Amino acid sequence: MNSKTFTIFTILFVLFATSIRAYKYIRVTSPGKGPWKKNSGQVVSWDCLDCSPDEDVVVRIIQIKRFPYLEVFRKDAKNARSGQLNFIIGKDWDEKKQYFAEVALKNDPDHHSGDSVKFGIEN
C-alpha cells in the first residue's frame, strides 16, 4: 500500500470513527413497568457515557395513543451524564393508556434521546 492510499484510508477511518462516536446514547433505567398508582411519586433515572455533566436534558412523560403522542409531564434537568428527576403520576392521567419516560439532550432533543420501558397506571 503506497503512502497516498494509506493516508486516504486513515482519513476515512477517522471520519467514520468520529461519526459513530458522535451519537450520544441515553439509557433511561426507570420508571419500571408498574402499574403505578395515580398521585404516587415516581422517579425517572438516566445515564449517558458520552454525555457531559454540563449538558442539560429535557425529561418528558408521554402518554401512548394514536399519533401524535400526548405529553403529560415535562421538566428540564441538569447533568446529562447521570441523573434522576422526581414526578407525580397525575390524578387525571388515563389508566387505560400506556406511558413512557423520554430523556433528551436539551440542545438537540431530536437526535439524542432515550426512552424508558412502557408503564401503566391504576387508581
Backbone as CSV, one residue per row, in Angstrom:
resi,resn,N_x,N_y,N_z,CA_x,CA_y,CA_z,C_x,C_y,C_z
1,MET,0.853,-1.168,0.000,0.000,0.000,0.000,0.902,1.235,0.000
2,ASN,0.696,2.096,-0.970,1.538,3.295,-1.011,1.055,4.325,0.012
3,SER,1.848,5.337,0.228,1.559,6.302,1.300,0.299,7.124,1.021
4,LYS,0.005,7.409,-0.238,-1.198,8.177,-0.565,-2.452,7.367,-0.233
5,THR,-2.467,6.101,-0.595,-3.599,5.232,-0.286,-3.755,5.070,1.220
6,PHE,-2.643,4.887,1.904,-2.678,4.755,3.359,-3.242,6.017,4.014
7,THR,-2.845,7.175,3.533,-3.328,8.450,4.080,-4.833,8.593,3.868
8,ILE,-5.298,8.281,2.683,-6.737,8.357,2.394,-7.503,7.377,3.277
9,PHE,-7.012,6.156,3.392,-7.653,5.153,4.242,-7.723,5.634,5.694
10,THR,-6.635,6.203,6.187,-6.588,6.694,7.569,-7.595,7.820,7.784
11,ILE,-7.668,8.749,6.855,-8.625,9.859,6.971,-10.057,9.333,6.972
12,LEU,-10.372,8.416,6.076,-11.721,7.844,6.032,-12.054,7.101,7.321
13,PHE,-11.100,6.366,7.846,-11.324,5.639,9.095,-11.596,6.600,10.253
14,VAL,-10.828,7.658,10.353,-11.014,8.646,11.426,-12.375,9.324,11.295
15,LEU,-12.761,9.687,10.086,-14.076,10.301,9.878,-15.197,9.344,10.266
16,PHE,-15.075,8.084,9.890,-16.078,7.080,10.242,-16.152,6.899,11.756
17,ALA,-15.013,6.756,12.397,-14.982,6.570,13.854,-15.562,7.781,14.577
18,THR,-15.298,8.963,14.090,-15.832,10.184,14.700,-17.343,10.249,14.552
19,SER,-17.861,9.866,13.400,-19.313,9.921,13.201,-20.024,8.892,14.062
20,ILE,-19.433,7.735,14.273,-20.027,6.722,15.146,-20.050,7.232,16.579
21,ARG,-19.001,7.830,17.017,-18.863,8.306,18.394,-19.739,9.527,18.666
22,ALA,-20.159,10.244,17.621,-20.912,11.478,17.797,-22.304,11.236,18.372
23,TYR,-22.856,10.032,18.188,-24.180,9.759,18.730,-24.080,9.511,20.228
24,LYS,-24.905,10.173,20.992,-24.904,10.037,22.448,-26.121,9.222,22.859
25,TYR,-25.871,8.005,23.306,-26.945,7.097,23.691,-27.337,7.352,25.142
26,ILE,-28.579,7.748,25.367,-29.100,7.982,26.712,-29.917,6.762,27.114
27,ARG,-29.516,6.144,28.214,-30.214,4.963,28.727,-31.128,5.412,29.867
28,VAL,-32.435,5.144,29.726,-33.412,5.511,30.754,-33.748,4.240,31.530
29,THR,-33.364,4.218,32.805,-33.458,2.991,33.604,-34.689,2.926,34.500
30,SER,-35.385,4.010,34.698,-36.632,3.984,35.458,-37.508,5.138,34.973
31,PRO,-38.810,5.037,35.112,-39.550,4.090,35.942,-39.691,2.725,35.268
32,GLY,-40.009,1.739,36.084,-40.271,0.389,35.596,-41.681,0.281,35.044
33,LYS,-42.097,-0.955,34.729,-43.367,-1.147,34.018,-44.612,-0.960,34.871
34,GLY,-44.479,-0.886,36.196,-45.655,-0.648,37.044,-46.595,-1.837,37.069
35,PRO,-47.890,-1.608,37.236,-48.589,-0.328,37.199,-48.364,0.487,38.469
36,TRP,-48.363,1.804,38.288,-48.149,2.739,39.381,-49.462,3.417,39.740
37,LYS,-49.644,3.707,41.006,-50.868,4.351,41.498,-50.909,5.818,41.070
38,LYS,-52.122,6.283,40.756,-52.304,7.707,40.492,-51.910,8.500,41.729
39,ASN,-51.360,9.669,41.525,-50.928,10.589,42.582,-49.719,10.068,43.372
40,SER,-49.068,9.005,42.871,-47.874,8.491,43.555,-46.624,9.148,42.978
41,GLY,-45.599,9.226,43.806,-44.327,9.775,43.364,-43.487,8.717,42.672
42,GLN,-42.902,9.056,41.540,-42.040,8.158,40.778,-40.761,8.904,40.407
43,VAL,-39.802,8.164,39.869,-38.505,8.742,39.516,-38.128,8.320,38.099
44,VAL,-37.672,9.278,37.309,-37.048,8.985,36.018,-35.543,9.035,36.256
45,SER,-34.840,7.948,35.910,-33.379,7.878,36.063,-32.747,7.621,34.704
46,TRP,-31.553,8.181,34.493,-30.864,8.008,33.216,-29.357,8.052,33.403
47,ASP,-28.663,7.541,32.387,-27.216,7.711,32.296,-26.824,7.756,30.826
48,CYS,-25.670,8.355,30.572,-25.178,8.532,29.206,-23.662,8.662,29.269
49,LEU,-22.951,7.640,28.844,-21.491,7.645,28.941,-20.835,8.727,28.095
50,ASP,-21.417,9.041,26.952,-20.815,10.016,26.043,-21.286,11.446,26.288
51,CYS,-22.183,11.627,27.240,-22.702,12.966,27.545,-21.843,13.636,28.610
52,SER,-21.904,14.944,28.625,-21.168,15.732,29.608,-22.078,16.079,30.786
53,PRO,-21.530,16.124,32.000,-22.327,16.583,33.146,-22.790,18.031,32.978
54,ASP,-22.143,18.782,32.093,-22.531,20.174,31.854,-23.712,20.317,30.897
55,GLU,-24.078,19.232,30.216,-25.212,19.283,29.293,-26.513,19.111,30.073
56,ASP,-27.546,19.836,29.661,-28.863,19.726,30.282,-29.742,18.780,29.476
57,VAL,-30.770,18.243,30.136,-31.712,17.345,29.488,-33.136,17.861,29.677
58,VAL,-34.026,17.336,28.861,-35.459,17.548,29.000,-36.060,16.186,29.313
59,VAL,-36.822,16.115,30.398,-37.487,14.870,30.795,-38.972,15.032,30.501
60,ARG,-39.508,14.075,29.759,-40.939,14.115,29.427,-41.574,12.774,29.758
61,ILE,-42.824,12.821,30.191,-43.638,11.617,30.306,-44.664,11.710,29.186
62,ILE,-44.728,10.657,28.389,-45.561,10.639,27.198,-46.643,9.575,27.352
63,GLN,-47.886,9.966,27.060,-48.985,9.001,27.003,-49.033,8.444,25.584
64,ILE,-49.061,7.113,25.487,-49.099,6.469,24.177,-50.547,6.398,23.722
65,LYS,-50.807,7.011,22.606,-52.113,6.953,21.964,-51.853,7.076,20.482
66,ARG,-52.886,7.141,19.709,-52.652,7.341,18.281,-51.885,8.628,18.071
67,PHE,-51.014,8.601,17.096,-50.136,9.741,16.843,-50.956,11.009,16.682
68,PRO,-50.582,12.138,17.221,-49.356,12.356,17.975,-49.518,11.929,19.431
69,TYR,-48.401,11.516,20.041,-48.425,11.168,21.460,-48.775,12.400,22.283
70,LEU,-49.240,12.159,23.508,-49.643,13.253,24.389,-48.607,13.426,25.496
71,GLU,-48.016,14.588,25.571,-47.058,14.888,26.639,-47.853,15.271,27.890
72,VAL,-47.661,14.514,28.989,-48.397,14.789,30.227,-47.508,15.411,31.301
73,PHE,-46.189,15.390,31.091,-45.248,15.973,32.045,-43.992,16.377,31.293
74,ARG,-43.414,17.527,31.689,-42.166,17.990,31.065,-41.417,18.853,32.068
75,LYS,-40.115,18.595,32.194,-39.288,19.412,33.081,-37.834,19.310,32.633
76,ASP,-37.115,20.412,32.729,-35.686,20.430,32.428,-34.908,19.923,33.635
77,ALA,-33.760,19.310,33.364,-32.904,18.800,34.441,-31.443,19.008,34.055
78,LYS,-30.582,18.954,35.036,-29.137,19.116,34.847,-28.476,17.747,34.705
79,ASN,-27.246,17.747,34.221,-26.358,16.585,34.198,-26.844,15.460,33.284
80,ALA,-26.548,15.589,32.012,-26.909,14.548,31.052,-26.134,13.255,31.282
81,ARG,-24.994,13.323,31.940,-24.189,12.119,32.171,-24.940,11.105,33.032
82,SER,-25.567,11.598,34.112,-26.273,10.707,35.031,-27.185,11.551,35.909
83,GLY,-28.422,11.118,36.056,-29.313,11.903,36.896,-30.633,11.224,37.145
84,GLN,-31.445,11.919,37.916,-32.799,11.458,38.187,-33.681,12.663,38.453
85,LEU,-34.970,12.475,38.202,-35.943,13.541,38.389,-37.232,12.931,38.925
86,ASN,-37.740,13.498,39.998,-38.995,13.030,40.585,-40.181,13.628,39.834
87,PHE,-41.257,12.848,39.747,-42.507,13.349,39.184,-43.672,12.645,39.876
88,ILE,-44.845,13.240,39.766,-46.061,12.682,40.363,-46.961,12.187,39.235
89,ILE,-47.479,10.961,39.383,-48.477,10.451,38.436,-49.741,11.295,38.625
90,GLY,-50.189,11.953,37.580,-51.338,12.853,37.683,-52.642,12.135,37.990
91,LYS,-53.494,12.798,38.760,-54.813,12.240,39.092,-55.681,12.093,37.848
92,ASP,-55.420,12.922,36.844,-56.235,12.910,35.631,-55.631,12.066,34.503
93,TRP,-54.522,11.376,34.751,-53.923,10.542,33.712,-54.811,9.322,33.472
94,ASP,-54.967,8.937,32.235,-55.859,7.849,31.828,-55.228,6.490,32.145
95,GLU,-55.865,5.741,33.053,-55.304,4.435,33.435,-55.471,3.375,32.350
96,LYS,-56.231,3.667,31.312,-56.387,2.714,30.208,-55.255,2.838,29.183
97,LYS,-54.422,3.850,29.340,-53.331,4.098,28.393,-51.990,3.663,28.981
98,GLN,-51.015,3.479,28.108,-49.632,3.206,28.496,-48.839,4.509,28.394
99,TYR,-47.728,4.559,29.123,-46.885,5.745,29.173,-45.423,5.324,29.052
100,PHE,-44.553,6.286,28.755,-43.114,6.056,28.840,-42.431,7.375,29.158
101,ALA,-41.234,7.278,29.726,-40.424,8.461,30.006,-39.417,8.627,28.879
102,GLU,-39.200,9.864,28.481,-38.190,10.187,27.481,-37.229,11.201,28.090
103,VAL,-35.935,10.945,27.929,-34.902,11.891,28.355,-34.119,12.267,27.103
104,ALA,-34.025,13.565,26.837,-33.361,14.045,25.622,-32.416,15.189,25.960
105,LEU,-31.348,15.304,25.188,-30.462,16.453,25.356,-31.230,17.723,25.012
106,LYS,-31.156,18.695,25.871,-31.921,19.929,25.678,-31.509,20.660,24.409
107,ASN,-30.221,20.621,24.065,-29.750,21.355,22.889,-29.918,20.584,21.584
108,ASP,-30.308,19.303,21.636,-30.508,18.513,20.417,-31.446,17.337,20.697
109,PRO,-32.704,17.612,21.077,-33.609,16.546,21.504,-34.021,15.579,20.399
110,ASP,-33.973,16.017,19.141,-34.402,15.138,18.056,-33.394,14.052,17.722
111,HIS,-32.128,14.246,18.102,-31.091,13.296,17.717,-30.453,12.546,18.876
112,HIS,-30.652,13.014,20.081,-30.013,12.383,21.234,-31.046,12.231,22.344
113,SER,-31.694,11.067,22.379,-32.706,10.829,23.406,-32.780,9.342,23.707
114,GLY,-33.423,9.036,24.829,-33.643,7.650,25.219,-35.005,7.519,25.872
115,ASP,-35.584,6.324,25.784,-36.917,6.066,26.329,-36.868,4.967,27.379
116,SER,-37.765,5.066,28.355,-37.927,4.004,29.352,-38.801,2.902,28.762
117,VAL,-38.999,1.860,29.551,-39.982,0.850,29.182,-41.367,1.483,29.296
118,LYS,-42.336,0.893,28.635,-43.715,1.350,28.784,-44.183,1.004,30.190
119,PHE,-45.000,1.889,30.764,-45.558,1.591,32.075,-47.037,1.941,32.111
120,GLY,-47.739,1.280,33.031,-49.160,1.524,33.210,-49.428,2.167,34.554
121,ILE,-50.644,2.679,34.701,-51.058,3.261,35.975,-52.409,2.684,36.367
122,GLU,-52.745,2.825,37.646,-54.028,2.353,38.162,-54.522,3.328,39.217
123,ASN,-55.817,3.217,39.531,-56.392,4.085,40.570,-55.867,3.747,41.928
